[in-house]
Amino acid sequence: MLHSIARLLPLSLLLLAATCKPNDSSNKTAAPALKQLEGTWLVSREENSGDTLVYRPNTYKFPPSRGRTGFAFKPFGRFEQFDIAPTDGLAGRAGTWTADGDTRLRIHLTEGTEPDYTLEIISLEKQVLKLRRLP
C-alpha cells in the first residue's frame, strides 16, 4: 500500500501544479494606490479651488480654524465622515467606501439620512489629497 501511495504522489503534485494560477499583477497596481488613502483627512479650505477640494492628513499643521470637516478611510472598506458638531467639535458618522474604477470612490453612510455620493480622486500624494465630490 505504501508503494502505491508513493507512485501517486508525483501525479498528485503534477495535477496540483497544473491547477495553480500565477498571481494577477493587475491587482497589485491598484492596491498600493488605495492603501495611500488609509488614514484621517481633513479639509484644507484655504487651498480649495473651484470644485476641487483639498484634504491633508490630520497631523498636518493647519492654520487656526473654527473646525475642519473630513473623513477617515479605514481598511476593509470602512469609512467615517467627520462633520462639525453642535459644540464645534467633530461628529463622526460611520459608513463604507468602495472603489469604482481607478479614480472614483463610492461612499455610503450607514445611518442612511444622506444619499450615497461619489468622490473623484484628482490627485493623491503623500500629504495632499485632491477630490471632486459628485452626486
Short mmCIF file of C-alpha atoms in Angstrom, two decimals:
data_model
loop_
_atom_site.label_atom_id
_atom_site.label_comp_id
_atom_site.label_asym_id
_atom_site.label_seq_id
_atom_site.Cartn_x
_atom_site.Cartn_y
_atom_site.Cartn_z
CA MET A 1 0.00 0.00 0.00
CA LEU A 2 2.82 2.40 0.83
CA HIS A 3 4.31 1.67 -2.59
CA SER A 4 1.06 2.68 -4.41
CA ILE A 5 0.80 5.93 -2.43
CA ALA A 6 4.39 6.76 -3.34
CA ARG A 7 3.56 6.19 -7.02
CA LEU A 8 0.54 8.53 -6.85
CA LEU A 9 2.39 11.35 -5.09
CA PRO A 10 4.21 12.66 -8.22
CA LEU A 11 0.95 12.56 -10.20
CA SER A 12 -0.86 14.46 -7.41
CA LEU A 13 1.83 17.11 -7.34
CA LEU A 14 1.65 17.48 -11.12
CA LEU A 15 -2.14 17.94 -11.01
CA LEU A 16 -1.84 20.44 -8.18
CA ALA A 17 0.77 22.45 -10.07
CA ALA A 18 -1.39 22.46 -13.21
CA THR A 19 -4.34 23.98 -11.35
CA CYS A 20 -2.34 26.75 -9.68
CA LYS A 21 -2.68 30.16 -11.30
CA PRO A 22 0.05 32.79 -11.35
CA ASN A 23 -0.52 35.95 -9.36
CA ASP A 24 -2.64 38.52 -11.17
CA SER A 25 -0.38 41.56 -11.45
CA SER A 26 -3.31 43.90 -12.18
CA ASN A 27 -4.47 43.68 -8.56
CA LYS A 28 -1.02 44.63 -7.31
CA THR A 29 -1.08 48.01 -9.02
CA ALA A 30 -4.48 49.12 -7.66
CA ALA A 31 -3.96 48.08 -4.04
CA PRO A 32 -0.97 50.32 -3.18
CA ALA A 33 -2.72 53.43 -4.56
CA LEU A 34 -5.81 52.76 -2.46
CA LYS A 35 -3.60 51.93 0.52
CA GLN A 36 -2.37 55.57 0.42
CA LEU A 37 -5.94 56.68 1.19
CA GLU A 38 -5.98 54.98 4.57
CA GLY A 39 -5.93 57.49 7.39
CA THR A 40 -7.76 60.59 8.55
CA TRP A 41 -8.02 63.51 6.11
CA LEU A 42 -9.24 67.00 6.99
CA VAL A 43 -10.28 69.70 4.53
CA SER A 44 -7.78 72.46 3.84
CA ARG A 45 -10.32 75.13 2.82
CA GLU A 46 -7.55 77.64 2.22
CA GLU A 47 -6.30 75.52 -0.70
CA ASN A 48 -9.68 74.64 -2.28
CA SER A 49 -10.13 75.91 -5.83
CA GLY A 50 -13.46 75.81 -7.67
CA ASP A 51 -14.94 72.35 -7.26
CA THR A 52 -11.56 70.86 -6.25
CA LEU A 53 -11.48 70.02 -2.54
CA VAL A 54 -8.07 69.72 -0.90
CA TYR A 55 -7.52 67.43 2.09
CA ARG A 56 -4.47 66.90 4.23
CA PRO A 57 -3.68 64.32 6.93
CA ASN A 58 -4.99 65.20 10.38
CA THR A 59 -1.35 65.51 11.52
CA TYR A 60 -0.75 68.45 9.15
CA LYS A 61 -0.12 71.83 10.81
CA PHE A 62 -3.23 73.70 9.64
CA PRO A 63 -3.70 77.41 10.26
CA PRO A 64 -6.21 78.20 13.02
CA SER A 65 -9.81 77.43 12.10
CA ARG A 66 -13.18 77.06 13.85
CA GLY A 67 -13.36 73.47 12.70
CA ARG A 68 -12.50 71.25 9.78
CA THR A 69 -14.65 68.56 8.25
CA GLY A 70 -13.09 65.43 6.86
CA PHE A 71 -13.15 61.67 6.81
CA ALA A 72 -11.19 58.55 7.59
CA PHE A 73 -10.59 55.76 5.10
CA LYS A 74 -10.10 52.55 7.04
CA PRO A 75 -9.09 49.04 5.98
CA PHE A 76 -11.67 46.62 4.60
CA GLY A 77 -13.86 49.38 3.16
CA ARG A 78 -14.75 51.05 6.45
CA PHE A 79 -15.29 54.81 6.36
CA GLU A 80 -16.04 57.58 8.83
CA GLN A 81 -17.21 61.05 7.85
CA PHE A 82 -16.47 63.92 10.22
CA ASP A 83 -18.93 66.82 10.36
CA ILE A 84 -18.93 69.89 12.61
CA ALA A 85 -20.79 69.01 15.83
CA PRO A 86 -23.14 71.43 17.60
CA THR A 87 -20.37 72.04 20.16
CA ASP A 88 -17.87 72.99 17.39
CA GLY A 89 -16.06 69.66 17.71
CA LEU A 90 -16.25 66.84 15.19
CA ALA A 91 -19.07 64.31 15.00
CA GLY A 92 -18.24 61.05 13.24
CA ARG A 93 -20.68 59.12 11.08
CA ALA A 94 -19.83 55.55 10.13
CA GLY A 95 -20.08 54.21 6.63
CA THR A 96 -18.35 52.23 3.91
CA TRP A 97 -16.34 53.01 0.79
CA THR A 98 -15.80 51.01 -2.37
CA ALA A 99 -13.59 51.67 -5.37
CA ASP A 100 -15.48 52.43 -8.57
CA GLY A 101 -12.76 52.22 -11.18
CA ASP A 102 -9.31 53.72 -10.69
CA THR A 103 -10.30 57.24 -9.65
CA ARG A 104 -13.75 57.07 -8.07
CA LEU A 105 -14.82 56.10 -4.57
CA ARG A 106 -18.43 55.35 -3.72
CA ILE A 107 -19.36 56.46 -0.18
CA HIS A 108 -22.29 55.03 1.77
CA LEU A 109 -23.12 56.36 5.24
CA THR A 110 -24.65 53.68 7.48
CA GLU A 111 -27.33 55.82 9.11
CA GLY A 112 -28.96 56.42 5.72
CA THR A 113 -30.06 60.04 6.25
CA GLU A 114 -27.80 61.27 3.45
CA PRO A 115 -27.76 59.72 -0.05
CA ASP A 116 -24.68 57.87 -1.26
CA TYR A 117 -22.16 60.00 -3.09
CA THR A 118 -19.01 59.60 -5.17
CA LEU A 119 -15.59 61.14 -4.63
CA GLU A 120 -13.43 61.51 -7.71
CA ILE A 121 -9.70 61.44 -6.99
CA ILE A 122 -7.97 64.22 -8.90
CA SER A 123 -4.57 63.58 -7.31
CA LEU A 124 -3.16 61.69 -4.37
CA GLU A 125 0.24 62.47 -2.97
CA LYS A 126 1.76 61.73 0.41
CA GLN A 127 0.46 64.86 2.15
CA VAL A 128 -2.24 66.10 -0.26
CA LEU A 129 -5.46 64.52 -1.49
CA LYS A 130 -7.43 66.46 -4.11
CA LEU A 131 -11.02 65.39 -4.73
CA ARG A 132 -14.18 66.38 -6.51
CA ARG A 133 -17.49 65.41 -4.92
CA LEU A 134 -20.01 64.01 -7.40
CA PRO A 135 -23.72 63.30 -6.77
#
